[in-house]
Coordinates of C-alpha atoms in Angstrom, one line a residue:
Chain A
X1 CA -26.3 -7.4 2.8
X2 CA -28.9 -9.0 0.7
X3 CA -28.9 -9.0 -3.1
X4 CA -32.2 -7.7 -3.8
X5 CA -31.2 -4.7 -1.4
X6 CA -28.2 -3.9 -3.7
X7 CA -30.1 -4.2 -6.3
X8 CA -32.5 -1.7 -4.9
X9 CA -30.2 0.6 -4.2
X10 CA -28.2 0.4 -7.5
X11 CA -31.8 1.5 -9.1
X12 CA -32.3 4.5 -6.6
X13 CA -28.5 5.4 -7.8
X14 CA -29.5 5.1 -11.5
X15 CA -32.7 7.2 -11.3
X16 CA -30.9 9.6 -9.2
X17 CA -28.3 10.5 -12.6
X18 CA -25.2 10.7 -10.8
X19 CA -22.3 9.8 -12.1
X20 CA -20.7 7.8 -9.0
X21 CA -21.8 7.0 -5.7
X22 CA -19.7 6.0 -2.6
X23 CA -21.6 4.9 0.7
X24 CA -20.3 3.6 3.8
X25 CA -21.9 2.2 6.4
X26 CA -20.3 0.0 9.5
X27 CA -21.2 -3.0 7.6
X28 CA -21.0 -1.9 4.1
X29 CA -18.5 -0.1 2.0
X30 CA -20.5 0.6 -1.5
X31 CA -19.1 2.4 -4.7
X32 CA -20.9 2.9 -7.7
X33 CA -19.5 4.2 -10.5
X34 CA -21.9 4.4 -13.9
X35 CA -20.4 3.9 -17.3
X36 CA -17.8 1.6 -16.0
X37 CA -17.1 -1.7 -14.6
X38 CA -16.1 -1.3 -11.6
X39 CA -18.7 -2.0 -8.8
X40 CA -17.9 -3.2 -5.9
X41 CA -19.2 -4.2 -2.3
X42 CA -17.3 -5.1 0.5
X43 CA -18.5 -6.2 3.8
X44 CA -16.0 -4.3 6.4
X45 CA -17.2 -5.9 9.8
X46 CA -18.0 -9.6 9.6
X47 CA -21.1 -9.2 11.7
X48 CA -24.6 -9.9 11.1
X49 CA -25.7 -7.3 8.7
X50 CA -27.6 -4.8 9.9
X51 CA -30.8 -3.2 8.1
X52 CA -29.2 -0.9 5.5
X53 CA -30.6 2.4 4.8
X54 CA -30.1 4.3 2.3
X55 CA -29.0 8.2 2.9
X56 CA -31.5 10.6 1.4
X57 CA -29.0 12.4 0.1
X58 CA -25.8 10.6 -1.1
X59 CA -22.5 11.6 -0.5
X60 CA -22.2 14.2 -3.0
X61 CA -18.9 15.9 -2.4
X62 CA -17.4 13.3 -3.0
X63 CA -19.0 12.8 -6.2
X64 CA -17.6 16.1 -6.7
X65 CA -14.5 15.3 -6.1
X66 CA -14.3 12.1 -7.6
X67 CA -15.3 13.3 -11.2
X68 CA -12.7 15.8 -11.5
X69 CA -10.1 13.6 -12.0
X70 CA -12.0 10.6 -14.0
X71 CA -12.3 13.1 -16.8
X72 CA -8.1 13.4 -17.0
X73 CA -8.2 9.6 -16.2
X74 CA -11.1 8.8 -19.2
X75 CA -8.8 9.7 -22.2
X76 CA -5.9 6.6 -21.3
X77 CA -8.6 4.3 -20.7
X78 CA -9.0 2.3 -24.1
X79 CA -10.8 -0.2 -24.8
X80 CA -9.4 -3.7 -25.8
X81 CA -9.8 -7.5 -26.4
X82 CA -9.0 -9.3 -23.1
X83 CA -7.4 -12.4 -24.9
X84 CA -4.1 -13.5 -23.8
X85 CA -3.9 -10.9 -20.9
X86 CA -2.5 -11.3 -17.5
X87 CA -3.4 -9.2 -14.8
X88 CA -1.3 -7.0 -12.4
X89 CA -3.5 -7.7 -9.0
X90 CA -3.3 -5.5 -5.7
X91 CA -1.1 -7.4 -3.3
X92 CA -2.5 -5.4 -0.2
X93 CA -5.5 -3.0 0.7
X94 CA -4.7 0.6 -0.4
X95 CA -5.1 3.6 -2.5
X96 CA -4.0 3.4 -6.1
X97 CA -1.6 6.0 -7.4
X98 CA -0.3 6.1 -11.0
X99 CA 2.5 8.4 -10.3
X100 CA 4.6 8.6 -7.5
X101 CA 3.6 12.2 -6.9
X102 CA 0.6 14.6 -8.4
X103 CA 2.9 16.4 -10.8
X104 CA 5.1 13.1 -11.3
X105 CA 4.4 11.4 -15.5
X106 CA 2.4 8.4 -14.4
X107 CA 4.3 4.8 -14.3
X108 CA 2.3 3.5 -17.4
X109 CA 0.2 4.4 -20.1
X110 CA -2.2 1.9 -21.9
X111 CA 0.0 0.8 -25.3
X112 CA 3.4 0.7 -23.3
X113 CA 5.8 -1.9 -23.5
X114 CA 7.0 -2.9 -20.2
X115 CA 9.4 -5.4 -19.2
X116 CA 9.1 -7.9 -15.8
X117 CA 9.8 -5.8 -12.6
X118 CA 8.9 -2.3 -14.2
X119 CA 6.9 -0.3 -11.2
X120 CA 3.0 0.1 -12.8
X121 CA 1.8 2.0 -9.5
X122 CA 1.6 2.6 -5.6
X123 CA -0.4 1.1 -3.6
X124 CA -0.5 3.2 -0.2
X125 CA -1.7 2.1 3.1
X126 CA -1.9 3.9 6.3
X127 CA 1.0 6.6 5.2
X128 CA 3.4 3.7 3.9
X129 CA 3.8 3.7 -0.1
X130 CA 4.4 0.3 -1.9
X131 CA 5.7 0.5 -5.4
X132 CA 4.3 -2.3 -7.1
X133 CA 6.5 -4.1 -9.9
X134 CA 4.5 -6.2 -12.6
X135 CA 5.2 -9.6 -12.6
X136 CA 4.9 -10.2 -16.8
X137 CA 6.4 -8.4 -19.5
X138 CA 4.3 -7.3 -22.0
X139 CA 1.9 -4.5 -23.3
X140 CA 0.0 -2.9 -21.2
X141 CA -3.8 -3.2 -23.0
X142 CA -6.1 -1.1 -19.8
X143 CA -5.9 0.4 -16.7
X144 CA -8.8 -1.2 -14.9
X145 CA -8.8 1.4 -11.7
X146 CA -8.9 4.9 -11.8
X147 CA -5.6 7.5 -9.8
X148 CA -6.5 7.8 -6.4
X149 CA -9.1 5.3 -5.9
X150 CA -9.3 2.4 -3.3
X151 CA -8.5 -0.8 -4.5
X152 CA -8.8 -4.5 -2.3
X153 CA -6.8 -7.2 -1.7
X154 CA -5.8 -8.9 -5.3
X155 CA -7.9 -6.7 -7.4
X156 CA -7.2 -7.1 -11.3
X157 CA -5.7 -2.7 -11.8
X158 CA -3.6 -3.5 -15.1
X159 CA -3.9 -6.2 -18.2
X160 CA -1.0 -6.6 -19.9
X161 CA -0.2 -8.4 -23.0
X162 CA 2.4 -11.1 -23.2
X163 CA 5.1 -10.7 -25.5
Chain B
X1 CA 29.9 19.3 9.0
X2 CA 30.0 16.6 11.8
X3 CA 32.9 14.4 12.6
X4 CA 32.3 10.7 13.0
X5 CA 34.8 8.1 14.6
X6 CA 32.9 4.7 13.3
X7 CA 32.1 3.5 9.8
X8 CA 29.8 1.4 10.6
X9 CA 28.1 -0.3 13.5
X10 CA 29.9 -2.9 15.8
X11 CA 26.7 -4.6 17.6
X12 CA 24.3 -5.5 14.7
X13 CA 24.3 -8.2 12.3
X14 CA 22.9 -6.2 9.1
X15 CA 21.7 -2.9 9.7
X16 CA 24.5 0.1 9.0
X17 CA 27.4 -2.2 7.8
X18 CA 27.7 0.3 5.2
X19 CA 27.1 4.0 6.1
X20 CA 26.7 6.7 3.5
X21 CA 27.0 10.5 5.0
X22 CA 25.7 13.0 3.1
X23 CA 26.1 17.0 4.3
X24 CA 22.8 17.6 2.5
X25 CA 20.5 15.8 0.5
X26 CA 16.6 16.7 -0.7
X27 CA 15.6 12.7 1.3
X28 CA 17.3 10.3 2.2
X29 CA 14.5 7.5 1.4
X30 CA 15.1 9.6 -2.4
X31 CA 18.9 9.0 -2.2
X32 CA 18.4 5.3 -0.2
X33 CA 16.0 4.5 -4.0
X34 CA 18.6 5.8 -6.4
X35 CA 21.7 3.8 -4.2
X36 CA 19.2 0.9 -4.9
X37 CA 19.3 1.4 -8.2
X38 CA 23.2 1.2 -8.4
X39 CA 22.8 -1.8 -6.7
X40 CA 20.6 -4.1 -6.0
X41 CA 22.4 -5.9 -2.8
X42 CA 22.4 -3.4 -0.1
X43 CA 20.5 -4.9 2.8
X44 CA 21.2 -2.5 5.8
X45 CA 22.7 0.1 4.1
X46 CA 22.4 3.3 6.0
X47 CA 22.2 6.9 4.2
X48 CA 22.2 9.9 6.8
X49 CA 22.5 13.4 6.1
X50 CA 22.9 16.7 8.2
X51 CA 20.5 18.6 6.7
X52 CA 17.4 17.4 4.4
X53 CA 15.3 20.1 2.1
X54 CA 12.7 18.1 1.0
X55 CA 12.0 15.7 4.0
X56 CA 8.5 13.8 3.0
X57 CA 5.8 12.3 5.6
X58 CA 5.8 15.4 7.7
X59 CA 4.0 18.5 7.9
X60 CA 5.4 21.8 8.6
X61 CA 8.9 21.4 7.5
X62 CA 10.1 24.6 9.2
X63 CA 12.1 22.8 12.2
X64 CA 13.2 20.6 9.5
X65 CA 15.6 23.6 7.9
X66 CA 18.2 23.6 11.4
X67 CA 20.6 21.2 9.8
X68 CA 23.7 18.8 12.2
X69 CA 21.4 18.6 15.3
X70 CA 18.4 16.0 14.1
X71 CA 18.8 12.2 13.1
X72 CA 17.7 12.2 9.7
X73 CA 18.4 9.1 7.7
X74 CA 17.0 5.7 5.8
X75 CA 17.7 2.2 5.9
X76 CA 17.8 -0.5 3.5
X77 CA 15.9 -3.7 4.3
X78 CA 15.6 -6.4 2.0
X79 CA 13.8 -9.0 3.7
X80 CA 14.3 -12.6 2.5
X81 CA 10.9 -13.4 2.1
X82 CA 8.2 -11.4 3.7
X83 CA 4.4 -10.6 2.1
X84 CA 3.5 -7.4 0.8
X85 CA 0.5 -7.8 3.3
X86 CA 3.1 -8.0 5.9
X87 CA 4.3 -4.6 5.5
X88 CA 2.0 -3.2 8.5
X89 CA 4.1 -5.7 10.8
X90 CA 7.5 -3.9 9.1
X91 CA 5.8 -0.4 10.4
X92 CA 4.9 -1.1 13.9
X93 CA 9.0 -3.0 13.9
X94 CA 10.0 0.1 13.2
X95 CA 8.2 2.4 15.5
X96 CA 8.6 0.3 18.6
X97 CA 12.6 0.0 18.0
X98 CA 12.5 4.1 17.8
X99 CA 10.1 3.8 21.2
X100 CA 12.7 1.2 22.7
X101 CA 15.4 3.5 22.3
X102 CA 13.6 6.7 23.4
X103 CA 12.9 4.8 26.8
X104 CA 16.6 4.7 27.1
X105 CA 16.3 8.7 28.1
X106 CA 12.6 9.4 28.6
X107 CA 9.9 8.5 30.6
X108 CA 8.8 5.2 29.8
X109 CA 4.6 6.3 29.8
X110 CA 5.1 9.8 27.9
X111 CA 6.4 8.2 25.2
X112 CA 3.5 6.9 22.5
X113 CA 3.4 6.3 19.0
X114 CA 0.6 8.1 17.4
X115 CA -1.7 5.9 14.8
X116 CA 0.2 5.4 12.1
X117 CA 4.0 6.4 12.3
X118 CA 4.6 9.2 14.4
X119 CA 6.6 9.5 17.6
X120 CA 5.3 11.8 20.4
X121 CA 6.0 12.2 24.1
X122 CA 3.0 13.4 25.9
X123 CA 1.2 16.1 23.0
X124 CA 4.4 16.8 21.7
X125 CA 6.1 15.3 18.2
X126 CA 9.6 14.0 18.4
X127 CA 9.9 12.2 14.9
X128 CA 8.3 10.2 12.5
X129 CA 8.4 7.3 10.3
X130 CA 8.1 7.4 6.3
X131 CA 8.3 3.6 4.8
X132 CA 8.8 3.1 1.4
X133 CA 8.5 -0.7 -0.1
X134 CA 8.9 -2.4 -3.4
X135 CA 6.7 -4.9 -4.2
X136 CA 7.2 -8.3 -6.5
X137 CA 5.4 -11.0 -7.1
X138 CA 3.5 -10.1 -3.8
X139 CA 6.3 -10.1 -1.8
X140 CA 8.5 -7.1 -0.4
X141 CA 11.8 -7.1 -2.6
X142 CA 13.3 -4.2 -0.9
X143 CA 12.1 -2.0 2.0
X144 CA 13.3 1.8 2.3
X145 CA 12.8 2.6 6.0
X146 CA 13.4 6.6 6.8
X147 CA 13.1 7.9 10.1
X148 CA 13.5 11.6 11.5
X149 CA 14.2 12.0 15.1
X150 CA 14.4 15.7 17.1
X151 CA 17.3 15.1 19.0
X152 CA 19.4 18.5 19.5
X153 CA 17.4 21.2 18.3
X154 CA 16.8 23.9 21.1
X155 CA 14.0 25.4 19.3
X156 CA 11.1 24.6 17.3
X157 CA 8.4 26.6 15.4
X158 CA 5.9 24.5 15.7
X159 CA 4.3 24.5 19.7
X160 CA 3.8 20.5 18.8
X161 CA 7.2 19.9 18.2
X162 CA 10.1 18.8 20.5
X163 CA 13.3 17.3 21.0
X164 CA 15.3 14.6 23.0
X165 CA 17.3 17.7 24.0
X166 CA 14.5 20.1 25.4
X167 CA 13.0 17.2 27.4
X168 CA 16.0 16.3 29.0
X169 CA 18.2 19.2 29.3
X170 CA 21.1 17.0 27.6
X171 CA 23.0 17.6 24.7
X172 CA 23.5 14.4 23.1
X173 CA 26.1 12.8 20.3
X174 CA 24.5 12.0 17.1
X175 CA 26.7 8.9 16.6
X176 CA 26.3 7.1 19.4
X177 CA 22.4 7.8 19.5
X178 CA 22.5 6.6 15.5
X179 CA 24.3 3.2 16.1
X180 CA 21.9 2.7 19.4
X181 CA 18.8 2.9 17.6
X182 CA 20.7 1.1 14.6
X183 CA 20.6 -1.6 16.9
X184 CA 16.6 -1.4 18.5
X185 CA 16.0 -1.2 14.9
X186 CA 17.5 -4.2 14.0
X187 CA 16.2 -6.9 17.2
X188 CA 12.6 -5.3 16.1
X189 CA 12.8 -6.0 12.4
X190 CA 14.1 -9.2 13.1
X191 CA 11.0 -10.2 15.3
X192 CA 8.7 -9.3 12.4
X193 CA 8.6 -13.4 11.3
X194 CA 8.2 -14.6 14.6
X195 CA 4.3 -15.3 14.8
X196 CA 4.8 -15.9 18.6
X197 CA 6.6 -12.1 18.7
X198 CA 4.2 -9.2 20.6
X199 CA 4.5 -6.6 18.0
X200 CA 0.9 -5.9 17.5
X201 CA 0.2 -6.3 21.6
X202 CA 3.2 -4.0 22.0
X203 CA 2.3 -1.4 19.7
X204 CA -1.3 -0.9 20.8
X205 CA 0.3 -0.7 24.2
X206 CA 1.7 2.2 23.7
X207 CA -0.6 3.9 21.1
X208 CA -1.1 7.0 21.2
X209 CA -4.7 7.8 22.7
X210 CA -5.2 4.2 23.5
X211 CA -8.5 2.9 25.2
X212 CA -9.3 7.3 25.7
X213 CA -12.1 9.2 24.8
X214 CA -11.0 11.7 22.9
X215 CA -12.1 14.0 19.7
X216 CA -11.6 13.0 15.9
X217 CA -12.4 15.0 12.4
X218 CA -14.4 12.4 10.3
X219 CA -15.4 13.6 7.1
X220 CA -16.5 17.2 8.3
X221 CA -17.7 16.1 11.7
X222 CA -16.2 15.9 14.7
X223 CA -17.0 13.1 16.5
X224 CA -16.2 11.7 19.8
X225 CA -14.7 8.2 19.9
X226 CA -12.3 5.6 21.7
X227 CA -9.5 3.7 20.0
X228 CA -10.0 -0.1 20.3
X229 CA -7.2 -1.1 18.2
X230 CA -5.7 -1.4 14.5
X231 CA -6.9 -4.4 12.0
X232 CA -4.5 -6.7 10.2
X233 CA -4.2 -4.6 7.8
X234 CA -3.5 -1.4 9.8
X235 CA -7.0 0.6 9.7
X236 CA -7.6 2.3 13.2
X237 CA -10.7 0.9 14.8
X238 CA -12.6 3.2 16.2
X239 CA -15.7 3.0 19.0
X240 CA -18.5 5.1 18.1
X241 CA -21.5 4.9 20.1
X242 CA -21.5 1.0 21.0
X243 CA -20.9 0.7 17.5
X244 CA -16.8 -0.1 15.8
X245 CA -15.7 1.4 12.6
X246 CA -12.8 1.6 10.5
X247 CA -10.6 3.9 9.5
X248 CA -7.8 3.9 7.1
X249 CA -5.4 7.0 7.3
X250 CA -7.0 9.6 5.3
X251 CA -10.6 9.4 6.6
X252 CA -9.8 10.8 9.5
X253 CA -7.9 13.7 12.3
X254 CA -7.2 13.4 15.6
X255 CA -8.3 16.5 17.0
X256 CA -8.5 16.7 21.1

């Protein structure tokens, strides 16, 4: 996937007002998210790219879906310096869960105090769950992913504070 | 309440040196967590119970409710040093150990496991496989394996359901069939390090649907396709009109 294609079709996203954008192709995997940091592309064959076209209408139910639960998810996100942080990375391909269930309190909120080996999240992949344990002890400063999204292979999801 | 002869199993090296027996219990991989949390040291451990209320990983618990006559139950596996990017390796282990020891009584072809951790024979559900892992410093500290098996029940709800028992017109001891798998469990997980081992070539092999045309729900379509295999990290590959995609386990159904 070329750069200036991206680029184009980052503008047709941010004309079009929505919120976020996921769009999937057999080369590409592209989710858009405005008012946020996370955007990310990942190529999921390694083949030549093909020409990349972008859907007349994007995938709007899941846009739908999607924004329910980033308005819960807004209020814990806080902004904060990223001095002296460490981050809590993805150790697999998954689906990030806060909480080990939908009605469960979620493992950490942003201002906790957690100690080495405290369980932040779930990772889940194919129908297996992996609770994953942070490897610092600190504070935890932001939640860098949102409940339910996908995450990649040793993406950043928590910054925690050293104590 | 059953009666068992053994505490523990004579032919393995690890698994189900300790046995827990529970009459009832809400799930065992639940029970296997908090046993965990006594303890840290309990590689092997086996927690079994008659009867579990609030078995996870499956749908339609109805079946579920006929407690003494199913193998219900979770081991502990700490491995020494394996990757948290391993753990689709640790799931096809365990599936092929329960397909091992269900070609001990069935017909070898029938049996398949179904993309990710279910067991069938022919259409039909026998058990499943619910894997639970902690994860440190990238690496799997403890694994909490739980596997329900249809063994004895007679009857089932649910048409796609069935048991060792209604296949082979055998009632069959629970013990004995525990410390047998016990043991396909055990050779399987231990071939997980062994780069040279044929999980993934043994798995696809007997997948479910393998190399067939068949039907599958993606996002609100239904959509003809062929299974061509699993990547490394366990997404179901998928050929679409001369073209492969990926799927990981929510995006999409096997319908027909």
């Amino acid at each position: 996937m070329k750069t200036d294609k991206i680029k184009e079709i980052l503008q047709a996203i941010a004309a079009s007002g929505l919120d976020e954008v996921n769009i999937e192709t057999e080369s590409l995997k592209l989710h858009v998210k405005r008012n946020s940091s996370t955007t990310y592309v990942e190529s999921v064959v390694s083949k030549p790219v093909e020409v990349f076209s972008l859907p007349t209408a994007p995938a709007s139910p899941v846009v739908s879906e999607i924004a329910e639960s980033k308005k819960t998810e807004k209020a814990t996100l806080v902004e904060a310096p990223a001095k002296n942080t460490v981050a809590v990375k993805s150790p697999m391909i998954g689906t990030f869960y806060r909480s080990s269930s939908p009605d469960s309190p979620v493992f950490v909120n942003v201002g906790d105090v957690i100690q080495k080996g405290k369980v932040v999240c779930i990772i889940e992949a194919m129908k297996l769950f992996n609770e994953i344990e942070s490897e610092v002890s600190g504070r935890v400063v932001k939640v860098l992913v949102e409940n339910a999204s996908p995450v990649e292979y040793d993406q950043e999801l928590f910054l925690v504070e050293p104590i | 309440m059953w009666v068992w002869k053994k505490t523990m199993f004579s032919n393995t090296l690890f698994i189900g040196k300790k046995i827990l027996r529970l009459a009832s219990c809400a799930s065992t991989n639940d029970f296997a967590a908090e046993v965990l949390s006594q303890n840290p040291h309990e590689n092997g451990t086996l927690i079994i119970t008659e009867s579990q209320t609030q078995g996870r990983g499956q749908r339609g618990n109805i079946w579920e409710a006929e407690s003494g006559k199913n193998l219900t139950f979770s081991v502990i596996f700490q491995p020494d040093s394996l990757l948290a990017s391993d753990h689709f390796r640790l799931n096809m282990a365990v599936c092929l150990a329960i397909y091992d020891f269900l070609i001990l009584f069935l017909e070898k072809n029938k049996v398949k496991i179904k993309w990710s951790n279910d067991i069938y024979f022919e259409d039909r559900k026998l058990g499943g496989v619910l894997i639970e892992n902690t994860i440190s410093e990238q690496k799997i500290r403890h694994s909490i394996i739980g596997i329900g098996l249809n063994i004895n029940q007679l009857s089932f709800e649910n048409p796609k359901a069935v048991s060792l028992t209604t296949l082979t017109n055998t009632a069959y001891n629970l013990e004995n069939l525990l410390e047998k798998l016990g043991e396909n469990l055990e050779k399987r997980i231990l071939q997980i390090r062994q780069q040279n081992a044929t999980l993934r070539a043994e798995y696809l092999q007997n997948l479910y649907w393998y190399q067939e045309t068949h039907f599958f729900r993606i996002g609100n379509q239904e959509i003809s396709g062929q299974i061509l295999g699993i990547d490394q990290t366990g997404n179901l590959a998928l050929q679409i009109n001369q073209k492969i995609r990926y799927f990981s386990f929510k995006e999409i159904v096997f319908i027909k």
